[in-house]
């Protein structure tokens, strides 16, 4: 029997005059408070309750059902709620403890990573210094003192090419398709791409293929060189292997060969192994220098290469064999900052940290001329005009100078707003592009008359190059972009 009020089994069953069954204890509590029947609300007293005879009061009571009434459910929910709160409190305490332990572990790990990174840098620096010392001290005597020099074949090739180009230069006619000054003034940015890794921003050098002008070769702070196709708008291939920043890049004009120089003091010669130019392999590694490579320049024969380094030397190499033939030290042992062959291939120029601009004869390996008056600070770049008549130089003194090689004499100079990083003539010698600060300024090649300024870069411009007939211009910058410029359509 179940109590009508609680729904639980009755221990002392009683009924009201109306015949409703209650447990005595429960109904008496209600009567004491209210004096009525909880079901009918009629007056009710304890004397009105009629006991119900229950034959076996000692029988085992069935288990109570705790969820079969509202009070029982509330009590059960309260118990569960208290249990959950207690468990939550315990878990929060555990979580806080674990958080503190994790924070300490992360701090310890970060400190360990910093120490490891510093040790790795120290290790790499030490290894580089050891390699440089080994190249100087451990280099075989034959390599140090008895480089083969210019053989008869090399001398004949250089002389023959010099005579051939000197004759042609006198008969040189400017291309009828050369871009006019009026059209050059309309040049605007036509494309912009980030070919190198974003994690190590900055592009340091650039070359445009002499035949396939849509191809650009860039070298970056990320230790790679990239061949980029402007028409496709994507990378053709990435050349990896240098241990430090790539500071110089060159396309070979007639073969599927590229040349890269790096701060790791090495020059690599790469050859394509596929018709699509998507795969290159290293065919020669030139390791004669002991400090950063600052420039590479092809001889007019396209068989030989001159390199310059901050180890205060320039060297002459055979591209076919990868053999170093000459290495000559600057007379004042000043670090060399730039180098370029004259278009005829018999002489070349170097700029130095102590503001010297030297002209060298490749056959005699002698410094045959120094330009005066000098710049007041280190030379940053120099460039021969393609017709061979002029040499433009720039220094950290922010001065741009133009020299007439037929004098030779200083015929013009300009004070720039920022340091000039690169100078490039177009193939006619009519225009000179100057990378200064975040701008590219274009001047006439003979009188340094300003033509146009391009200022879309957001970081220092590091290199610039004209395309064929000055029909386009390409530039790279520390803002990680390779930009192409052309006439406004």
XYZ file of C-alpha atoms in Angstrom:
489
model
C 0.000 0.000 0.000
C 1.223 3.473 -0.919
C 0.647 6.763 0.846
C -1.512 9.029 -1.268
C 0.484 12.088 -0.168
C 4.103 10.858 -0.567
C 3.639 7.918 -2.931
C 5.846 5.788 -0.643
C 5.032 2.536 1.166
C 3.088 3.104 4.374
C 4.317 1.841 7.745
C 1.175 2.712 9.723
C -1.686 2.882 7.229
C -4.727 4.980 8.088
C -7.719 6.153 6.092
C -9.846 9.254 6.335
C -13.617 9.155 6.569
C -13.555 9.871 2.872
C -11.598 6.626 2.280
C -8.209 8.108 1.364
C -5.098 6.109 2.441
C -2.201 7.848 4.199
C 0.773 6.968 6.318
C -0.077 8.037 9.890
C 3.139 9.946 10.525
C 2.845 11.889 7.268
C -0.844 12.808 7.579
C -0.557 13.789 11.220
C 2.176 16.295 10.355
C -0.084 17.764 7.692
C -3.114 17.897 10.004
C -1.054 19.646 12.681
C -0.080 22.369 10.197
C -3.231 22.734 8.115
C -6.101 20.822 9.849
C -7.474 19.663 6.517
C -7.281 16.710 4.176
C -4.565 17.416 1.600
C -6.660 15.874 -1.172
C -10.213 17.131 -0.485
C -9.319 20.196 1.671
C -12.110 19.175 4.091
C -11.556 19.636 7.860
C -9.726 16.669 9.342
C -8.364 15.802 12.808
C -6.183 12.992 14.117
C -9.210 11.454 15.853
C -10.939 11.095 12.483
C -8.216 8.777 11.165
C -9.174 5.113 11.012
C -6.300 2.583 11.418
C -6.017 -0.090 8.785
C -5.249 -3.563 10.029
C -1.879 -4.687 8.685
C -1.384 -8.365 9.387
C 2.466 -8.644 9.166
C 4.237 -5.547 10.433
C 7.535 -7.421 10.766
C 7.745 -8.278 7.059
C 10.811 -7.081 5.159
C 10.064 -3.743 3.567
C 10.790 -3.373 -0.130
C 13.521 -0.923 -1.129
C 12.377 2.670 -1.339
C 12.139 4.275 -4.759
C 13.923 7.614 -4.384
C 12.805 8.997 -7.742
C 9.139 8.294 -7.511
C 8.086 11.602 -5.893
C 8.910 15.269 -6.288
C 10.621 15.689 -2.859
C 12.709 12.594 -3.490
C 13.720 13.901 -6.916
C 14.646 17.284 -5.457
C 16.700 15.628 -2.742
C 18.391 13.412 -5.301
C 19.126 16.399 -7.554
C 20.514 18.372 -4.617
C 22.801 15.482 -3.738
C 23.981 15.201 -7.361
C 24.445 18.973 -7.568
C 26.588 19.022 -4.423
C 28.615 16.112 -5.744
C 29.167 17.825 -9.094
C 30.217 21.072 -7.415
C 32.670 19.238 -5.204
C 34.069 17.338 -8.182
C 34.317 20.583 -10.188
C 36.186 22.266 -7.376
C 38.599 19.346 -7.206
C 39.105 19.365 -10.969
C 39.674 23.139 -11.056
C 42.323 22.766 -8.373
C 43.983 19.979 -10.383
C 43.780 22.044 -13.590
C 45.384 25.046 -11.908
C 48.139 22.830 -10.586
C 48.736 21.336 -14.032
C 48.647 24.824 -15.607
C 51.361 26.032 -13.257
C 53.473 22.957 -13.991
C 52.951 23.440 -17.748
C 53.868 27.130 -17.523
C 57.075 26.276 -15.709
C 57.846 23.550 -18.249
C 57.243 25.913 -21.193
C 59.437 28.592 -19.649
C 62.176 26.043 -19.075
C 61.788 24.733 -22.636
C 61.914 28.250 -24.117
C 65.038 29.064 -22.149
C 66.609 25.798 -23.308
C 65.687 26.571 -26.943
C 67.302 29.995 -26.701
C 70.463 28.472 -25.296
C 70.489 25.787 -28.001
C 69.914 28.375 -30.761
C 72.774 30.498 -29.438
C 75.040 27.461 -29.278
C 74.095 26.475 -32.835
C 74.899 29.987 -34.077
C 78.218 29.912 -32.255
C 78.906 26.477 -33.718
C 78.086 27.598 -37.268
C 80.200 30.728 -36.880
C 83.100 28.676 -35.582
C 82.753 26.176 -38.416
C 82.718 28.979 -40.999
C 85.827 30.533 -39.473
C 87.558 27.156 -39.400
C 86.649 26.558 -43.055
C 88.068 29.942 -44.042
C 91.251 29.317 -42.091
C 91.576 25.864 -43.641
C 91.150 27.321 -47.113
C 94.045 29.680 -46.481
C 96.339 27.586 -44.283
C 95.358 24.128 -45.431
C 95.205 24.940 -49.137
C 97.904 23.118 -51.087
C 100.890 25.282 -51.969
C 100.290 24.653 -55.657
C 96.796 26.131 -55.345
C 97.906 29.121 -53.276
C 101.019 30.182 -55.096
C 100.932 28.459 -58.441
C 97.538 28.932 -60.019
C 97.913 28.118 -63.699
C 97.349 31.696 -64.864
C 96.096 32.615 -68.316
C 97.056 29.955 -70.816
C 97.650 30.707 -74.484
C 94.156 29.622 -75.457
C 92.538 32.004 -72.958
C 94.761 34.905 -74.022
C 93.969 34.335 -77.681
C 90.228 34.096 -77.037
C 90.157 37.278 -74.974
C 92.307 39.216 -77.449
C 90.318 38.060 -80.468
C 87.005 38.933 -78.817
C 88.346 42.342 -77.769
C 89.405 43.179 -81.334
C 86.122 41.941 -82.741
C 83.941 43.916 -80.317
C 86.078 47.072 -80.550
C 85.526 47.121 -84.298
C 81.818 46.485 -83.990
C 81.436 49.156 -81.349
C 82.663 51.848 -83.729
C 79.976 50.758 -86.193
C 77.300 50.350 -83.515
C 73.842 51.643 -84.444
C 71.205 52.210 -81.805
C 68.267 49.847 -82.233
C 65.282 51.498 -83.957
C 62.992 49.771 -81.420
C 64.730 51.349 -78.419
C 62.204 52.830 -76.009
C 61.921 56.599 -76.307
C 62.251 58.998 -73.403
C 58.574 59.940 -73.736
C 57.507 56.303 -73.445
C 59.954 55.688 -70.598
C 58.288 58.477 -68.629
C 55.028 56.510 -68.689
C 56.565 53.424 -67.033
C 54.528 52.045 -64.143
C 54.482 48.825 -62.142
C 52.981 46.034 -64.250
C 53.612 42.998 -62.001
C 54.784 42.267 -58.481
C 55.677 38.841 -57.060
C 57.223 37.459 -53.826
C 59.415 34.597 -55.142
C 61.393 33.954 -51.944
C 60.504 32.665 -48.483
C 58.506 34.977 -46.246
C 60.289 33.759 -43.120
C 63.559 35.372 -44.267
C 62.485 38.446 -46.232
C 64.733 40.259 -48.669
C 66.001 39.821 -52.252
C 69.581 40.935 -52.866
C 70.375 40.469 -56.564
C 68.761 40.109 -59.965
C 69.486 39.173 -63.565
C 67.243 39.092 -66.652
C 67.869 36.462 -69.330
C 69.353 38.195 -72.422
C 67.204 36.119 -74.810
C 64.233 34.878 -72.778
C 63.467 38.241 -71.188
C 60.480 36.830 -69.317
C 62.905 34.904 -67.068
C 64.358 36.563 -63.969
C 67.051 35.092 -61.709
C 66.994 36.366 -58.126
C 69.105 35.679 -55.050
C 67.747 36.095 -51.544
C 68.433 36.312 -47.851
C 66.810 32.854 -47.617
C 70.025 31.316 -49.102
C 68.319 30.346 -52.370
C 68.273 31.516 -55.971
C 64.986 31.487 -57.887
C 64.284 31.415 -61.624
C 60.962 33.178 -62.151
C 58.808 33.342 -65.290
C 56.956 36.658 -65.547
C 54.572 35.444 -68.254
C 53.486 32.430 -66.196
C 53.582 34.383 -62.954
C 55.314 31.573 -61.065
C 58.656 30.089 -60.091
C 60.323 27.815 -62.619
C 62.788 26.370 -60.124
C 64.556 27.084 -56.845
C 68.314 26.539 -56.506
C 69.306 25.483 -53.001
C 72.668 24.631 -51.500
C 74.373 27.833 -50.388
C 74.847 28.155 -46.629
C 74.384 31.921 -46.500
C 72.656 34.707 -48.428
C 72.940 34.691 -52.226
C 74.589 37.978 -53.244
C 75.167 37.609 -56.990
C 73.274 35.891 -59.846
C 74.030 35.591 -63.562
C 72.371 33.978 -66.577
C 74.718 32.627 -69.225
C 73.635 34.342 -72.483
C 73.913 31.344 -74.802
C 73.680 28.226 -72.637
C 71.326 26.826 -69.997
C 73.781 27.756 -67.261
C 73.386 30.052 -64.252
C 75.963 31.338 -61.788
C 75.401 32.207 -58.123
C 77.702 33.816 -55.567
C 77.084 33.837 -51.838
C 78.149 35.225 -48.485
C 79.429 31.713 -47.761
C 82.451 32.715 -49.964
C 81.538 30.235 -52.721
C 80.518 30.583 -56.359
C 78.403 27.798 -57.856
C 77.902 27.073 -61.534
C 74.614 25.317 -62.333
C 73.530 23.594 -65.536
C 69.990 22.681 -66.586
C 69.188 19.000 -66.952
C 65.740 19.491 -68.506
C 64.381 21.361 -71.509
C 61.837 23.148 -69.315
C 64.660 24.611 -67.167
C 62.898 23.217 -64.113
C 65.840 21.131 -62.902
C 69.390 22.380 -62.385
C 72.371 20.652 -60.865
C 75.661 22.027 -59.619
C 78.463 21.293 -62.078
C 81.242 23.356 -60.427
C 81.868 24.915 -57.026
C 84.499 27.649 -56.820
C 85.909 27.873 -53.290
C 89.064 29.947 -53.747
C 87.729 32.956 -51.826
C 87.673 33.205 -48.034
C 85.004 35.859 -47.508
C 81.693 37.075 -48.919
C 81.306 37.120 -52.698
C 80.309 40.660 -53.708
C 80.083 40.255 -57.470
C 80.460 38.045 -60.528
C 80.949 39.241 -64.113
C 81.144 37.265 -67.349
C 83.897 37.913 -69.831
C 82.765 38.808 -73.353
C 83.882 35.357 -74.573
C 81.285 33.815 -72.201
C 83.889 31.169 -71.319
C 85.432 32.958 -68.350
C 84.252 34.573 -65.157
C 85.713 37.131 -62.763
C 84.650 37.090 -59.112
C 85.355 39.575 -56.314
C 85.260 39.126 -52.571
C 85.579 40.959 -49.310
C 88.752 38.953 -48.751
C 90.361 41.777 -50.827
C 90.948 39.582 -53.890
C 89.501 39.070 -57.330
C 89.814 35.771 -59.182
C 89.467 34.590 -62.784
C 87.905 31.209 -63.619
C 87.199 28.913 -66.536
C 83.447 28.254 -66.613
C 83.817 25.046 -68.622
C 86.167 23.334 -66.195
C 85.445 25.267 -62.990
C 89.199 25.833 -62.614
C 90.476 29.009 -60.944
C 93.230 30.463 -63.122
C 94.148 33.681 -61.295
C 93.741 35.277 -57.888
C 95.002 38.807 -57.304
C 94.943 40.864 -54.090
C 93.981 44.527 -54.011
C 97.172 46.651 -53.764
C 96.003 48.171 -50.471
C 94.398 44.920 -49.302
C 91.072 46.698 -49.024
C 87.933 44.556 -49.208
C 86.498 44.631 -52.737
C 82.831 45.672 -52.915
C 81.942 45.285 -56.634
C 83.330 44.141 -59.975
C 82.392 44.351 -63.660
C 84.020 43.450 -67.000
C 84.232 46.063 -69.727
C 81.967 45.034 -72.651
C 85.066 44.341 -74.796
C 86.393 41.859 -72.205
C 90.022 43.011 -71.974
C 89.737 45.199 -68.865
C 87.488 45.228 -65.835
C 86.816 47.512 -62.877
C 86.674 46.930 -59.133
C 85.404 49.139 -56.318
C 86.797 48.891 -52.810
C 85.943 49.657 -49.229
C 88.501 52.483 -49.167
C 86.712 54.326 -52.043
C 89.107 53.255 -54.807
C 87.849 52.544 -58.342
C 90.510 50.491 -60.125
C 90.846 49.420 -63.748
C 92.628 46.088 -64.289
C 94.134 44.522 -67.412
C 93.179 40.858 -67.382
C 96.133 39.686 -69.463
C 98.774 41.352 -67.302
C 96.725 41.244 -64.075
C 97.936 44.770 -63.325
C 96.060 47.743 -61.929
C 96.434 50.078 -64.920
C 94.386 53.062 -63.751
C 92.682 54.566 -60.675
C 89.979 57.203 -60.998
C 90.418 60.624 -59.409
C 88.878 62.476 -57.645
C 87.819 59.595 -55.475
C 84.550 59.060 -53.691
C 84.601 59.987 -50.015
C 83.358 56.605 -48.793
C 83.196 52.936 -49.824
C 82.152 52.146 -53.398
C 78.739 50.464 -53.520
C 78.525 49.694 -57.254
C 79.887 50.477 -60.703
C 78.683 49.797 -64.229
C 80.113 50.163 -67.747
C 77.820 51.429 -70.467
C 77.201 48.781 -73.127
C 78.978 50.866 -75.767
C 82.062 50.878 -73.562
C 82.493 54.657 -73.425
C 81.257 55.429 -69.912
C 81.600 54.130 -66.367
C 79.106 55.041 -63.657
C 80.135 54.672 -60.007
C 78.381 55.192 -56.678
C 79.504 55.221 -53.072
C 78.275 55.377 -49.507
C 78.888 59.128 -49.737
C 75.583 59.225 -51.720
C 77.470 60.527 -54.762
C 76.763 59.215 -58.267
C 79.645 59.836 -60.675
C 79.888 59.461 -64.433
C 83.307 58.928 -66.052
C 84.263 59.164 -69.715
C 86.738 56.354 -70.379
C 88.138 58.124 -73.422
C 89.694 60.765 -71.136
C 89.417 59.268 -68.722
C 87.753 62.012 -66.720
C 84.907 62.773 -64.361
C 82.226 64.372 -66.556
C 79.295 64.574 -64.148
C 78.224 63.833 -60.585
C 75.026 63.982 -58.546
C 74.303 64.039 -54.833
C 71.564 61.473 -54.156
C 69.104 61.456 -51.252
C 70.131 57.951 -50.155
C 72.934 55.456 -50.762
C 72.933 54.006 -54.277
C 72.850 50.211 -54.096
C 72.939 49.319 -57.817
C 73.624 50.896 -61.210
C 72.519 49.385 -64.523
C 72.783 50.679 -68.088
C 70.448 49.479 -70.804
C 72.125 47.715 -73.744
C 72.284 50.926 -75.821
C 73.969 52.965 -73.088
C 71.304 55.660 -73.463
C 69.632 55.070 -70.084
C 70.995 54.462 -66.602
C 68.813 52.959 -63.846
C 69.816 53.790 -60.275
C 68.530 51.912 -57.197
C 68.606 54.412 -54.325
C 66.639 54.035 -51.118
C 63.150 52.744 -51.962
C 63.222 54.342 -55.423
C 64.471 53.576 -58.907
C 65.606 56.685 -60.728
C 66.250 56.634 -64.460
C 68.778 59.051 -65.999
C 70.185 59.600 -69.448
C 73.404 57.654 -69.810
C 75.620 60.512 -71.009
C 74.668 63.535 -68.879
C 72.746 62.138 -65.886
C 69.605 64.047 -66.797
C 66.666 62.782 -64.762
C 63.991 61.018 -66.837
C 61.654 59.199 -64.469
C 61.296 57.865 -60.889
C 59.629 54.589 -59.886
C 58.679 54.429 -56.199
C 56.337 51.474 -55.599
C 58.787 49.520 -53.391
C 58.311 49.697 -49.614
C 61.854 48.581 -48.733
C 65.349 49.452 -49.984
C 65.793 48.536 -53.652
C 68.781 46.199 -53.966
C 69.056 45.569 -57.727
C 67.582 46.682 -61.044
C 67.904 45.516 -64.646
C 66.683 46.684 -68.061
C 65.105 44.313 -70.555
C 65.861 44.288 -74.294
C 65.668 47.769 -75.854
C 64.621 49.110 -72.439
C 61.144 47.743 -73.202
C 60.775 46.779 -69.543
C 62.543 47.085 -66.218
C 62.795 44.651 -63.320
C 63.785 45.345 -59.732
C 64.114 43.572 -56.388
C 63.988 44.891 -52.864
C 64.258 44.079 -49.200
C 60.452 44.234 -49.194
C 60.660 40.675 -50.638
C 59.168 41.591 -54.016
C 60.279 41.191 -57.605
C 58.629 43.979 -59.582
C 58.299 44.498 -63.315
C 57.840 47.926 -64.850
C 56.586 48.908 -68.280
C 54.684 51.548 -70.230
C 51.289 52.593 -68.961
C 48.614 51.008 -71.153
